[in-house]
Amino acid sequence: MYGRVTHFKSDPNRIDEMTGHLPAIRDKLAAIEGGVANWAMWNPDGTGIAVAIYVDETAADAAVPQIQDVWAGIAEFLLAPPEIVSYGHAEKMRG
């Protein structure tokens, strides 16, 4: 498997608005072929990460336009562009 972690900084005053977009984001992520898992975590100060696991790097690369669409949909809530870090191997360690 292949993983990507995206660091983001949202406006702490608009976190509730941003989380209101989660149902639409879930639907978009569920439609990504080759996607295995997605998690988003954030703090009250607006710092957060999004974790995406794919079956392989090819699937992750193919998903880029869909992921860009997701980030574009919440761009108004972000204070800076998201920063993506890729990992060549991801291993499920639990469950």
Short mmCIF file of N, CA and C in Angstrom, two decimals:
data_model
loop_
_atom_site.label_atom_id
_atom_site.label_comp_id
_atom_site.label_asym_id
_atom_site.label_seq_id
_atom_site.Cartn_x
_atom_site.Cartn_y
_atom_site.Cartn_z
N MET A 1 0.84 -1.18 0.00
CA MET A 1 0.00 0.00 0.00
C MET A 1 0.88 1.24 0.00
N TYR A 2 0.25 2.37 -0.25
CA TYR A 2 0.94 3.65 -0.43
C TYR A 2 0.18 4.69 0.37
N GLY A 3 0.89 5.63 1.01
CA GLY A 3 0.21 6.61 1.84
C GLY A 3 0.62 8.04 1.56
N ARG A 4 -0.31 8.92 1.85
CA ARG A 4 -0.04 10.35 1.80
C ARG A 4 -0.60 11.01 3.05
N VAL A 5 0.19 11.90 3.61
CA VAL A 5 -0.23 12.69 4.76
C VAL A 5 -0.20 14.15 4.33
N THR A 6 -1.31 14.83 4.53
CA THR A 6 -1.41 16.24 4.15
C THR A 6 -1.58 17.07 5.41
N HIS A 7 -0.66 17.98 5.61
CA HIS A 7 -0.72 18.91 6.74
C HIS A 7 -1.51 20.14 6.30
N PHE A 8 -2.41 20.60 7.16
CA PHE A 8 -3.18 21.79 6.81
C PHE A 8 -3.38 22.69 8.02
N LYS A 9 -3.70 23.93 7.74
CA LYS A 9 -3.98 24.91 8.78
C LYS A 9 -5.28 25.61 8.40
N SER A 10 -6.31 25.33 9.17
CA SER A 10 -7.60 25.97 8.91
C SER A 10 -7.81 27.14 9.85
N ASP A 11 -8.73 27.99 9.50
CA ASP A 11 -9.09 29.12 10.34
C ASP A 11 -9.80 28.57 11.58
N PRO A 12 -9.22 28.74 12.76
CA PRO A 12 -9.84 28.17 13.96
C PRO A 12 -11.24 28.71 14.24
N ASN A 13 -11.55 29.88 13.72
CA ASN A 13 -12.88 30.46 13.91
C ASN A 13 -13.92 29.88 12.96
N ARG A 14 -13.46 29.06 12.00
CA ARG A 14 -14.38 28.52 11.01
C ARG A 14 -14.38 26.99 10.97
N ILE A 15 -13.83 26.37 12.01
CA ILE A 15 -13.75 24.91 12.04
C ILE A 15 -15.15 24.28 11.95
N ASP A 16 -16.11 24.84 12.65
CA ASP A 16 -17.46 24.27 12.58
C ASP A 16 -18.02 24.33 11.17
N GLU A 17 -17.77 25.42 10.48
CA GLU A 17 -18.21 25.53 9.08
C GLU A 17 -17.52 24.48 8.22
N MET A 18 -16.21 24.33 8.43
CA MET A 18 -15.45 23.36 7.65
C MET A 18 -15.97 21.94 7.89
N THR A 19 -16.23 21.60 9.13
CA THR A 19 -16.71 20.24 9.42
C THR A 19 -18.10 20.01 8.84
N GLY A 20 -18.83 21.06 8.58
CA GLY A 20 -20.12 20.92 7.93
C GLY A 20 -20.01 20.39 6.51
N HIS A 21 -18.81 20.47 5.93
CA HIS A 21 -18.57 19.97 4.58
C HIS A 21 -18.15 18.50 4.57
N LEU A 22 -17.98 17.90 5.73
CA LEU A 22 -17.47 16.52 5.78
C LEU A 22 -18.35 15.51 5.05
N PRO A 23 -19.68 15.57 5.12
CA PRO A 23 -20.46 14.58 4.37
C PRO A 23 -20.17 14.59 2.86
N ALA A 24 -20.04 15.75 2.28
CA ALA A 24 -19.74 15.84 0.84
C ALA A 24 -18.33 15.33 0.56
N ILE A 25 -17.40 15.62 1.46
CA ILE A 25 -16.02 15.14 1.30
C ILE A 25 -15.99 13.62 1.39
N ARG A 26 -16.71 13.05 2.34
CA ARG A 26 -16.75 11.58 2.46
C ARG A 26 -17.23 10.94 1.17
N ASP A 27 -18.26 11.49 0.58
CA ASP A 27 -18.79 10.95 -0.67
C ASP A 27 -17.74 11.01 -1.79
N LYS A 28 -17.02 12.12 -1.86
CA LYS A 28 -16.00 12.26 -2.90
C LYS A 28 -14.86 11.27 -2.67
N LEU A 29 -14.45 11.10 -1.43
CA LEU A 29 -13.36 10.17 -1.13
C LEU A 29 -13.78 8.73 -1.39
N ALA A 30 -15.02 8.41 -1.08
CA ALA A 30 -15.52 7.05 -1.30
C ALA A 30 -15.53 6.69 -2.78
N ALA A 31 -15.59 7.68 -3.65
CA ALA A 31 -15.63 7.44 -5.09
C ALA A 31 -14.25 7.23 -5.70
N ILE A 32 -13.20 7.40 -4.93
CA ILE A 32 -11.84 7.26 -5.46
C ILE A 32 -11.48 5.79 -5.59
N GLU A 33 -11.23 5.38 -6.81
CA GLU A 33 -10.84 4.00 -7.07
C GLU A 33 -9.42 3.77 -6.54
N GLY A 34 -9.23 2.70 -5.83
CA GLY A 34 -7.92 2.38 -5.28
C GLY A 34 -7.66 3.00 -3.93
N GLY A 35 -8.64 3.74 -3.41
CA GLY A 35 -8.51 4.29 -2.07
C GLY A 35 -8.85 3.23 -1.03
N VAL A 36 -8.08 3.17 0.04
CA VAL A 36 -8.28 2.17 1.09
C VAL A 36 -8.84 2.81 2.35
N ALA A 37 -8.28 3.94 2.75
CA ALA A 37 -8.72 4.59 3.99
C ALA A 37 -8.39 6.07 3.95
N ASN A 38 -9.20 6.85 4.62
CA ASN A 38 -8.98 8.29 4.77
C ASN A 38 -9.34 8.69 6.19
N TRP A 39 -8.48 9.49 6.79
CA TRP A 39 -8.73 10.05 8.11
C TRP A 39 -8.36 11.52 8.08
N ALA A 40 -9.10 12.31 8.82
CA ALA A 40 -8.73 13.71 9.02
C ALA A 40 -8.73 13.96 10.53
N MET A 41 -7.73 14.68 10.99
CA MET A 41 -7.60 15.02 12.41
C MET A 41 -7.19 16.48 12.52
N TRP A 42 -7.77 17.18 13.49
CA TRP A 42 -7.41 18.58 13.66
C TRP A 42 -7.55 18.97 15.12
N ASN A 43 -6.88 20.07 15.44
CA ASN A 43 -6.89 20.64 16.79
C ASN A 43 -7.74 21.90 16.80
N PRO A 44 -8.12 22.36 17.99
CA PRO A 44 -8.90 23.59 18.08
C PRO A 44 -8.20 24.81 17.46
N ASP A 45 -6.85 24.77 17.39
CA ASP A 45 -6.13 25.90 16.79
C ASP A 45 -6.13 25.88 15.26
N GLY A 46 -6.76 24.84 14.66
CA GLY A 46 -6.87 24.75 13.22
C GLY A 46 -5.80 23.92 12.54
N THR A 47 -4.75 23.53 13.27
CA THR A 47 -3.74 22.66 12.67
C THR A 47 -4.31 21.26 12.53
N GLY A 48 -3.95 20.60 11.43
CA GLY A 48 -4.47 19.25 11.25
C GLY A 48 -3.72 18.48 10.18
N ILE A 49 -4.12 17.22 10.06
CA ILE A 49 -3.58 16.36 9.02
C ILE A 49 -4.72 15.55 8.40
N ALA A 50 -4.50 15.19 7.17
CA ALA A 50 -5.38 14.25 6.48
C ALA A 50 -4.50 13.09 6.04
N VAL A 51 -4.93 11.87 6.33
CA VAL A 51 -4.17 10.67 5.98
C VAL A 51 -4.96 9.90 4.94
N ALA A 52 -4.29 9.54 3.86
CA ALA A 52 -4.92 8.76 2.79
C ALA A 52 -4.06 7.54 2.49
N ILE A 53 -4.70 6.39 2.43
CA ILE A 53 -4.02 5.15 2.08
C ILE A 53 -4.62 4.64 0.77
N TYR A 54 -3.76 4.23 -0.13
CA TYR A 54 -4.16 3.72 -1.43
C TYR A 54 -3.58 2.32 -1.65
N VAL A 55 -4.12 1.60 -2.60
CA VAL A 55 -3.60 0.26 -2.89
C VAL A 55 -2.17 0.33 -3.41
N ASP A 56 -1.84 1.39 -4.14
CA ASP A 56 -0.48 1.56 -4.65
C ASP A 56 -0.28 3.00 -5.12
N GLU A 57 0.93 3.30 -5.52
CA GLU A 57 1.26 4.66 -5.95
C GLU A 57 0.49 5.06 -7.20
N THR A 58 0.24 4.11 -8.08
CA THR A 58 -0.52 4.40 -9.30
C THR A 58 -1.92 4.90 -8.95
N ALA A 59 -2.57 4.24 -8.00
CA ALA A 59 -3.90 4.67 -7.57
C ALA A 59 -3.84 6.05 -6.92
N ALA A 60 -2.81 6.29 -6.11
CA ALA A 60 -2.66 7.60 -5.47
C ALA A 60 -2.48 8.70 -6.50
N ASP A 61 -1.64 8.43 -7.50
CA ASP A 61 -1.41 9.43 -8.54
C ASP A 61 -2.69 9.68 -9.36
N ALA A 62 -3.44 8.62 -9.63
CA ALA A 62 -4.68 8.77 -10.39
C ALA A 62 -5.72 9.56 -9.62
N ALA A 63 -5.63 9.53 -8.30
CA ALA A 63 -6.60 10.23 -7.45
C ALA A 63 -6.31 11.73 -7.30
N VAL A 64 -5.18 12.20 -7.77
CA VAL A 64 -4.79 13.60 -7.56
C VAL A 64 -5.87 14.59 -7.99
N PRO A 65 -6.48 14.47 -9.17
CA PRO A 65 -7.52 15.45 -9.53
C PRO A 65 -8.71 15.44 -8.55
N GLN A 66 -9.09 14.27 -8.09
CA GLN A 66 -10.21 14.19 -7.14
C GLN A 66 -9.82 14.79 -5.79
N ILE A 67 -8.60 14.56 -5.36
CA ILE A 67 -8.13 15.12 -4.09
C ILE A 67 -8.02 16.64 -4.20
N GLN A 68 -7.54 17.13 -5.33
CA GLN A 68 -7.47 18.58 -5.53
C GLN A 68 -8.87 19.20 -5.46
N ASP A 69 -9.86 18.48 -5.99
CA ASP A 69 -11.23 18.96 -5.92
C ASP A 69 -11.72 19.03 -4.48
N VAL A 70 -11.36 18.05 -3.67
CA VAL A 70 -11.74 18.06 -2.25
C VAL A 70 -11.14 19.28 -1.56
N TRP A 71 -9.83 19.50 -1.76
CA TRP A 71 -9.18 20.64 -1.11
C TRP A 71 -9.73 21.96 -1.63
N ALA A 72 -10.05 22.04 -2.90
CA ALA A 72 -10.63 23.26 -3.46
C ALA A 72 -11.97 23.57 -2.81
N GLY A 73 -12.71 22.52 -2.46
CA GLY A 73 -14.01 22.70 -1.84
C GLY A 73 -13.97 23.26 -0.43
N ILE A 74 -12.80 23.17 0.22
CA ILE A 74 -12.69 23.73 1.57
C ILE A 74 -11.60 24.81 1.65
N ALA A 75 -11.10 25.24 0.51
CA ALA A 75 -10.02 26.23 0.48
C ALA A 75 -10.36 27.50 1.24
N GLU A 76 -11.62 27.89 1.22
CA GLU A 76 -12.00 29.13 1.91
C GLU A 76 -11.79 29.05 3.42
N PHE A 77 -11.66 27.84 3.96
CA PHE A 77 -11.47 27.66 5.40
C PHE A 77 -10.01 27.51 5.78
N LEU A 78 -9.12 27.46 4.80
CA LEU A 78 -7.69 27.24 5.06
C LEU A 78 -6.93 28.55 5.09
N LEU A 79 -5.92 28.61 5.96
CA LEU A 79 -5.09 29.80 6.07
C LEU A 79 -3.84 29.71 5.20
N ALA A 80 -3.54 28.51 4.70
CA ALA A 80 -2.37 28.29 3.84
C ALA A 80 -2.65 27.07 2.97
N PRO A 81 -1.94 26.93 1.86
CA PRO A 81 -2.12 25.73 1.05
C PRO A 81 -1.72 24.47 1.82
N PRO A 82 -2.40 23.36 1.61
CA PRO A 82 -2.02 22.12 2.27
C PRO A 82 -0.66 21.63 1.77
N GLU A 83 0.07 20.95 2.65
CA GLU A 83 1.39 20.41 2.31
C GLU A 83 1.31 18.88 2.34
N ILE A 84 1.64 18.25 1.20
CA ILE A 84 1.50 16.80 1.05
C ILE A 84 2.85 16.12 1.18
N VAL A 85 2.89 15.04 1.96
CA VAL A 85 4.07 14.20 2.09
C VAL A 85 3.64 12.79 1.70
N SER A 86 4.39 12.16 0.79
CA SER A 86 4.06 10.81 0.32
C SER A 86 4.97 9.79 0.98
N TYR A 87 4.44 8.59 1.15
CA TYR A 87 5.17 7.48 1.75
C TYR A 87 5.04 6.25 0.86
N GLY A 88 6.17 5.69 0.46
CA GLY A 88 6.20 4.59 -0.48
C GLY A 88 5.65 3.27 0.01
N HIS A 89 5.45 3.14 1.30
CA HIS A 89 4.88 1.90 1.82
C HIS A 89 4.02 2.22 3.04
N ALA A 90 2.84 1.65 3.06
CA ALA A 90 1.93 1.79 4.20
C ALA A 90 1.49 0.39 4.61
N GLU A 91 1.51 0.13 5.89
CA GLU A 91 1.16 -1.18 6.42
C GLU A 91 0.12 -1.01 7.53
N LYS A 92 -0.99 -1.71 7.39
CA LYS A 92 -2.01 -1.68 8.42
C LYS A 92 -1.49 -2.43 9.64
N MET A 93 -1.50 -1.80 10.77
CA MET A 93 -0.91 -2.37 11.97
C MET A 93 -1.94 -2.85 13.00
N ARG A 94 -3.20 -2.57 12.73
CA ARG A 94 -4.23 -2.94 13.69
C ARG A 94 -5.54 -3.18 12.95
N GLY A 95 -6.30 -4.13 13.42
CA GLY A 95 -7.63 -4.39 12.92
C GLY A 95 -7.77 -4.88 11.58
#
